[in-house]
mmCIF file of C-alpha atoms in Angstrom:
data_model
loop_
_atom_site.group_PDB
_atom_site.id
_atom_site.type_symbol
_atom_site.label_atom_id
_atom_site.label_comp_id
_atom_site.label_asym_id
_atom_site.label_seq_id
_atom_site.Cartn_x
_atom_site.Cartn_y
_atom_site.Cartn_z
ATOM 1 C CA LEU L 1 -25.712 9.656 18.334
ATOM 2 C CA GLY L 2 -24.877 12.789 17.110
ATOM 3 C CA VAL L 3 -23.704 15.433 19.654
ATOM 4 C CA MET L 4 -21.483 15.176 22.832
ATOM 5 C CA ILE L 5 -20.202 17.082 25.434
ATOM 6 C CA VAL L 6 -17.140 15.784 27.158
ATOM 7 C CA ASN L 7 -17.045 17.537 30.443
ATOM 8 C CA GLY L 8 -12.844 17.076 31.587
ATOM 9 C CA GLN L 9 -10.531 14.438 30.322
ATOM 10 C CA PRO L 10 -11.371 11.028 31.734
ATOM 11 C CA LYS L 11 -8.652 9.169 33.802
ATOM 12 C CA LYS L 12 -8.248 6.402 30.976
ATOM 13 C CA HIS L 13 -7.754 6.589 27.321
ATOM 14 C CA SER L 14 -9.388 3.470 26.471
ATOM 15 C CA GLU L 15 -12.601 4.880 28.303
ATOM 16 C CA TYR L 16 -12.411 8.369 26.541
ATOM 17 C CA ILE L 17 -12.456 6.521 22.842
ATOM 18 C CA GLN L 18 -14.927 4.116 23.818
ATOM 19 C CA ALA L 19 -17.406 6.809 24.777
ATOM 20 C CA THR L 20 -16.924 9.113 21.867
ATOM 21 C CA GLY L 21 -16.412 6.542 19.472
ATOM 22 C CA ARG L 22 -20.208 6.050 19.552
ATOM 23 C CA ILE L 23 -20.771 9.487 17.910
ATOM 24 C CA GLY L 24 -21.142 10.070 14.158
ATOM 25 C CA ARG L 25 -21.192 6.559 13.372
ATOM 26 C CA ALA L 26 -24.235 6.746 10.752
ATOM 27 C CA ASN L 27 -24.114 10.339 10.130
ATOM 28 C CA PRO L 28 -21.718 13.112 10.650
ATOM 29 C CA GLY L 29 -21.130 13.966 14.568
ATOM 30 C CA LEU L 30 -20.060 16.598 16.800
ATOM 31 C CA ILE L 31 -17.853 16.149 20.279
ATOM 32 C CA VAL L 32 -17.393 18.965 22.025
ATOM 33 C CA THR L 33 -14.599 18.805 25.122
ATOM 34 C CA LEU L 34 -14.743 20.971 27.967
ATOM 35 C CA TYR L 35 -11.476 21.472 29.565
ATOM 36 C CA SER L 36 -10.749 23.034 33.112
ATOM 37 C CA TYR L 37 -7.798 25.305 33.524
ATOM 38 C CA THR L 38 -7.729 24.072 37.106
ATOM 39 C CA LYS L 39 -7.001 20.236 36.093
ATOM 40 C CA PRO L 40 -3.300 19.325 35.258
ATOM 41 C CA ARG L 41 -4.613 16.464 33.004
ATOM 42 C CA ASP L 42 -7.098 18.752 31.425
ATOM 43 C CA ILE L 43 -4.450 21.354 30.634
ATOM 44 C CA SER L 44 -2.039 18.731 29.198
ATOM 45 C CA GLN L 45 -4.395 17.508 26.639
ATOM 46 C CA TYR L 46 -5.384 20.752 25.682
ATOM 47 C CA GLU L 47 -1.980 21.601 24.872
ATOM 48 C CA ASP L 48 -1.184 18.275 22.890
ATOM 49 C CA PHE L 49 -4.962 18.261 21.413
ATOM 50 C CA ILE L 50 -4.170 17.981 17.920
ATOM 51 C CA SER L 51 -0.827 15.677 18.442
ATOM 52 C CA TYR L 52 -3.236 13.231 20.842
ATOM 53 C CA HIS L 53 -6.164 12.910 18.661
ATOM 54 C CA SER L 54 -4.043 11.979 15.698
ATOM 55 C CA LYS L 55 -2.816 9.136 17.384
ATOM 56 C CA PHE L 56 -4.626 8.116 20.458
ATOM 57 C CA TYR L 57 -5.067 4.687 20.008
ATOM 58 C CA GLN L 58 -1.618 4.058 20.822
ATOM 59 C CA TYR L 59 -2.151 5.737 24.279
ATOM 60 C CA VAL L 60 -4.903 2.866 25.151
ATOM 61 C CA GLU L 61 -3.750 1.372 28.550
ATOM 62 C CA LYS L 62 -1.847 -1.932 27.962
ATOM 63 C CA VAL L 63 -4.001 -5.274 28.900
ATOM 64 C CA SER L 64 -1.631 -7.950 29.074
ATOM 65 C CA VAL L 65 0.777 -8.608 26.626
ATOM 66 C CA THR L 66 3.573 -10.724 27.413
ATOM 67 C CA PRO L 67 7.190 -9.790 26.564
ATOM 68 C CA PHE L 68 8.942 -11.811 23.937
ATOM 69 C CA THR L 69 6.441 -14.286 22.826
ATOM 70 C CA LEU L 70 5.863 -15.079 19.305
ATOM 71 C CA PRO L 71 2.881 -12.571 18.608
ATOM 72 C CA SER L 72 4.737 -9.448 20.350
ATOM 73 C CA ARG L 73 8.056 -10.430 18.417
ATOM 74 C CA GLU L 74 6.358 -10.778 15.247
ATOM 75 C CA MET L 75 4.677 -7.222 15.690
ATOM 76 C CA GLY L 76 7.271 -5.230 17.633
ATOM 77 C CA LEU L 77 10.640 -6.572 17.498
ATOM 78 C CA PHE L 78 11.606 -5.393 13.733
ATOM 79 C CA GLY L 79 10.599 -1.798 15.074
ATOM 80 C CA ILE L 80 13.020 -1.461 17.826
ATOM 81 C CA LEU L 81 15.803 -3.169 15.833
ATOM 82 C CA VAL L 82 15.449 -0.168 13.549
ATOM 83 C CA GLY L 83 15.105 2.246 15.795
ATOM 84 C CA LEU L 84 18.380 1.216 17.884
ATOM 85 C CA ILE L 85 20.323 1.155 14.747
ATOM 86 C CA ARG L 86 19.170 4.544 13.746
ATOM 87 C CA LEU L 87 20.192 5.871 16.985
ATOM 88 C CA LYS L 88 23.340 4.324 17.452
ATOM 89 C CA LEU L 89 24.677 4.867 13.990
ATOM 90 C CA LYS L 90 24.418 8.351 12.339
ATOM 91 C CA LYS L 91 25.408 7.012 8.752
ATOM 92 C CA LEU L 92 21.952 5.095 9.053
ATOM 93 C CA SER L 93 19.877 7.710 10.558
ATOM 94 C CA ALA L 94 18.352 9.633 7.547
ATOM 95 C CA ASN L 95 15.246 8.569 6.184
ATOM 96 C CA ASN L 96 17.017 7.733 2.646
ATOM 97 C CA SER L 97 19.805 5.438 4.809
ATOM 98 C CA ALA L 98 17.841 2.090 4.678
ATOM 99 C CA GLU L 99 19.858 0.707 1.894
ATOM 100 C CA LYS L 100 23.303 1.600 3.511
ATOM 101 C CA PHE L 101 22.690 -1.142 6.096
ATOM 102 C CA VAL L 102 25.784 -3.436 5.406
ATOM 103 C CA PRO L 103 25.954 -5.794 8.270
ATOM 104 C CA ASP L 104 29.394 -7.175 7.197
ATOM 105 C CA ASP L 105 30.719 -3.770 7.807
ATOM 106 C CA GLU L 106 33.180 -3.941 10.888
ATOM 107 C CA THR L 107 31.353 -0.960 12.628
ATOM 108 C CA GLN L 108 28.023 -2.329 11.855
ATOM 109 C CA LYS L 109 28.821 -5.674 12.918
ATOM 110 C CA VAL L 110 29.956 -4.465 16.205
ATOM 111 C CA MET L 111 26.358 -2.709 16.659
ATOM 112 C CA ILE L 112 24.507 -5.520 15.715
ATOM 113 C CA ASN L 113 26.338 -7.857 18.017
ATOM 114 C CA GLN L 114 25.822 -5.253 20.975
ATOM 115 C CA ILE L 115 22.214 -5.153 20.212
ATOM 116 C CA LYS L 116 21.793 -9.152 20.094
ATOM 117 C CA LYS L 117 23.431 -9.058 23.673
ATOM 118 C CA LEU L 118 21.438 -6.579 24.957
ATOM 119 C CA PHE L 119 18.520 -8.327 23.747
ATOM 120 C CA LYS L 120 19.680 -12.132 25.228
ATOM 121 C CA ASP L 121 20.363 -10.080 28.511
ATOM 122 C CA ARG L 122 16.954 -9.018 28.389
ATOM 123 C CA VAL L 123 15.199 -11.880 27.483
ATOM 124 C CA ASP L 124 17.080 -14.159 29.777
ATOM 125 C CA ASN L 125 15.949 -12.009 32.571
ATOM 126 C CA ILE L 126 12.424 -11.905 31.659
ATOM 127 C CA ASP L 127 11.626 -15.120 29.948
ATOM 128 C CA PRO L 128 14.723 -17.553 29.328
ATOM 129 C CA VAL L 129 12.557 -19.928 27.194
ATOM 130 C CA GLU L 130 12.033 -17.317 24.401
ATOM 131 C CA SER L 131 15.761 -16.728 24.637
ATOM 132 C CA GLN L 132 16.972 -18.720 21.831
ATOM 133 C CA ASN L 133 13.962 -17.807 19.517
ATOM 134 C CA THR L 134 14.463 -14.281 20.025
ATOM 135 C CA GLN L 135 17.920 -14.247 18.903
ATOM 136 C CA ILE L 136 17.115 -16.424 15.934
ATOM 137 C CA ARG L 137 14.294 -13.778 15.076
ATOM 138 C CA ILE L 138 16.757 -10.803 15.333
ATOM 139 C CA THR L 139 19.277 -12.764 12.870
ATOM 140 C CA GLU L 140 16.283 -13.345 10.467
ATOM 141 C CA LEU L 141 15.135 -9.824 10.416
ATOM 142 C CA PHE L 142 18.888 -8.329 9.715
ATOM 143 C CA GLU L 143 18.893 -11.036 7.062
ATOM 144 C CA GLN L 144 15.881 -9.674 5.504
ATOM 145 C CA TRP L 145 16.909 -5.848 5.870
ATOM 146 C CA LYS L 146 20.234 -7.023 4.061
ATOM 147 C CA LEU L 147 18.145 -8.728 1.302
ATOM 148 C CA TYR L 148 15.993 -5.688 0.528
ATOM 149 C CA THR L 149 18.974 -3.547 0.403
ATOM 150 C CA ARG L 150 20.010 -5.665 -2.524
ATOM 151 C CA ILE L 151 16.711 -6.002 -4.207
ATOM 152 C CA HIS L 152 16.131 -2.095 -3.857
ATOM 153 C CA LYS L 153 19.407 -0.743 -4.227
ATOM 154 C CA GLY L 154 19.089 3.074 -4.707
ATOM 155 C CA PHE L 155 15.399 3.190 -4.191
ATOM 156 C CA LEU L 156 14.895 1.908 -0.470
ATOM 157 C CA LYS L 157 13.872 4.420 2.337
ATOM 158 C CA TYR L 158 13.019 3.397 6.005
ATOM 159 C CA GLN L 159 9.199 4.856 5.685
ATOM 160 C CA ASP L 160 6.707 6.629 3.409
ATOM 161 C CA ASN L 161 6.661 10.559 4.618
ATOM 162 C CA SER L 162 4.487 11.393 1.331
ATOM 163 C CA TYR L 163 1.639 12.462 3.135
ATOM 164 C CA GLU L 164 3.982 15.682 4.161
ATOM 165 C CA ASN L 165 5.129 16.893 1.069
ATOM 166 C CA LYS L 166 1.767 15.091 -0.859
ATOM 167 C CA ASP L 167 4.504 14.283 -3.788
ATOM 168 C CA LYS L 168 2.609 10.803 -4.261
ATOM 169 C CA THR L 169 4.379 10.387 -7.662
ATOM 170 C CA LYS L 170 7.960 10.690 -6.405
ATOM 171 C CA SER L 171 7.075 8.229 -3.304
ATOM 172 C CA SER L 172 5.943 5.354 -5.372
ATOM 173 C CA GLN L 173 9.150 5.170 -7.072
ATOM 174 C CA TYR L 174 10.643 4.096 -3.898
ATOM 175 C CA ASN L 175 10.284 0.718 -1.522
ATOM 176 C CA TYR L 176 10.117 1.492 2.311
ATOM 177 C CA LEU L 177 11.479 -0.769 4.807
ATOM 178 C CA LEU L 178 8.922 -0.213 7.707
ATOM 179 C CA ARG L 179 5.439 -1.023 6.962
ATOM 180 C CA ASP L 180 2.413 0.567 8.401
ATOM 181 C CA ASP L 181 -0.108 0.504 5.648
ATOM 182 C CA LEU L 182 -1.089 -3.114 4.963
ATOM 183 C CA ARG L 183 -2.691 -1.917 1.551
ATOM 184 C CA SER L 184 0.751 -0.425 0.174
ATOM 185 C CA PRO L 185 2.893 -2.667 -2.149
ATOM 186 C CA ASN L 186 5.918 -0.435 -1.496
ATOM 187 C CA GLN L 187 6.209 -1.286 2.213
ATOM 188 C CA LEU L 188 8.112 -4.230 3.154
ATOM 189 C CA ILE L 189 8.028 -5.077 6.653
ATOM 190 C CA SER L 190 5.154 -4.739 9.141
ATOM 191 C CA VAL L 191 5.870 -2.131 12.120
ATOM 192 C CA PRO L 192 2.868 -1.455 14.371
ATOM 193 C CA HIS L 193 1.973 2.033 15.704
ATOM 194 C CA SER L 194 0.895 -0.099 19.008
ATOM 195 C CA PHE L 195 0.758 -3.115 20.396
ATOM 196 C CA ARG L 196 -3.059 -3.705 20.291
ATOM 197 C CA ASP L 197 -4.317 -6.991 19.353
ATOM 198 C CA ALA L 198 -0.840 -8.545 19.902
ATOM 199 C CA GLU L 199 -2.031 -11.440 21.577
ATOM 200 C CA ASN L 200 -3.827 -14.006 19.583
ATOM 201 C CA GLU L 201 -7.458 -14.120 19.210
ATOM 202 C CA LEU L 202 -9.451 -17.342 20.342
ATOM 203 C CA LYS L 203 -12.257 -18.661 18.283
ATOM 204 C CA PHE L 204 -15.079 -20.891 20.015
ATOM 205 C CA PHE L 205 -17.463 -22.813 17.986
ATOM 206 C CA TYR L 206 -20.676 -24.026 19.417
ATOM 207 C CA GLU L 207 -21.222 -27.989 18.316
ATOM 208 C CA LYS L 208 -24.662 -29.217 18.978
ATOM 209 C CA MET L 209 -24.961 -32.654 19.709
ATOM 210 C CA ASP L 210 -27.759 -34.916 20.141
ATOM 211 C CA VAL L 211 -27.750 -36.424 23.854
ATOM 212 C CA PRO L 212 -30.332 -38.953 24.247
ATOM 213 C CA HIS L 213 -32.705 -38.228 27.224
ATOM 214 C CA GLU L 214 -32.994 -40.979 29.707
#
């Protein structure tokens, strides 16, 4: 398919992505979206058109991701920890402040313990079975962050924003704590943009068996 007209914004983001994703697969295509000024959903999409389409996969409706299970912890826990630290401690908020993480510092130690308690209370309430493993993983991630501050001292930032200033030469001198590009050797700990595919895939194999006929 080469051309499509979308008459109004569908209720589900997944429906919109699935339908428009069929256009321009083999060759360039054109999608025209018609919005109505009488529909609040259409107006909202029109006002945030560029922002929405630059990251619309993160808006896909969640199916069933169980909180605090191993796959969800591995995918999303570190990003949340870093976000909380940056919000709570002004000293660590700037993009170039990742190397200032010192868990032995009294102020930071207090904050880390508060975050651990916050998660413990939350997990105990939702899924107590995963409480201990979640606490262990939080400790491991903070230790990993601490290790990277020593290894990359003076050249560690939170994330690569080189796409904003186009200065690729300068950005290659640094290492980045948050990894959103699996191809980048300078990005360290994976942090996804969404929780899609958080659950493990199951593979089925068909095994042909010779069963004698009676």
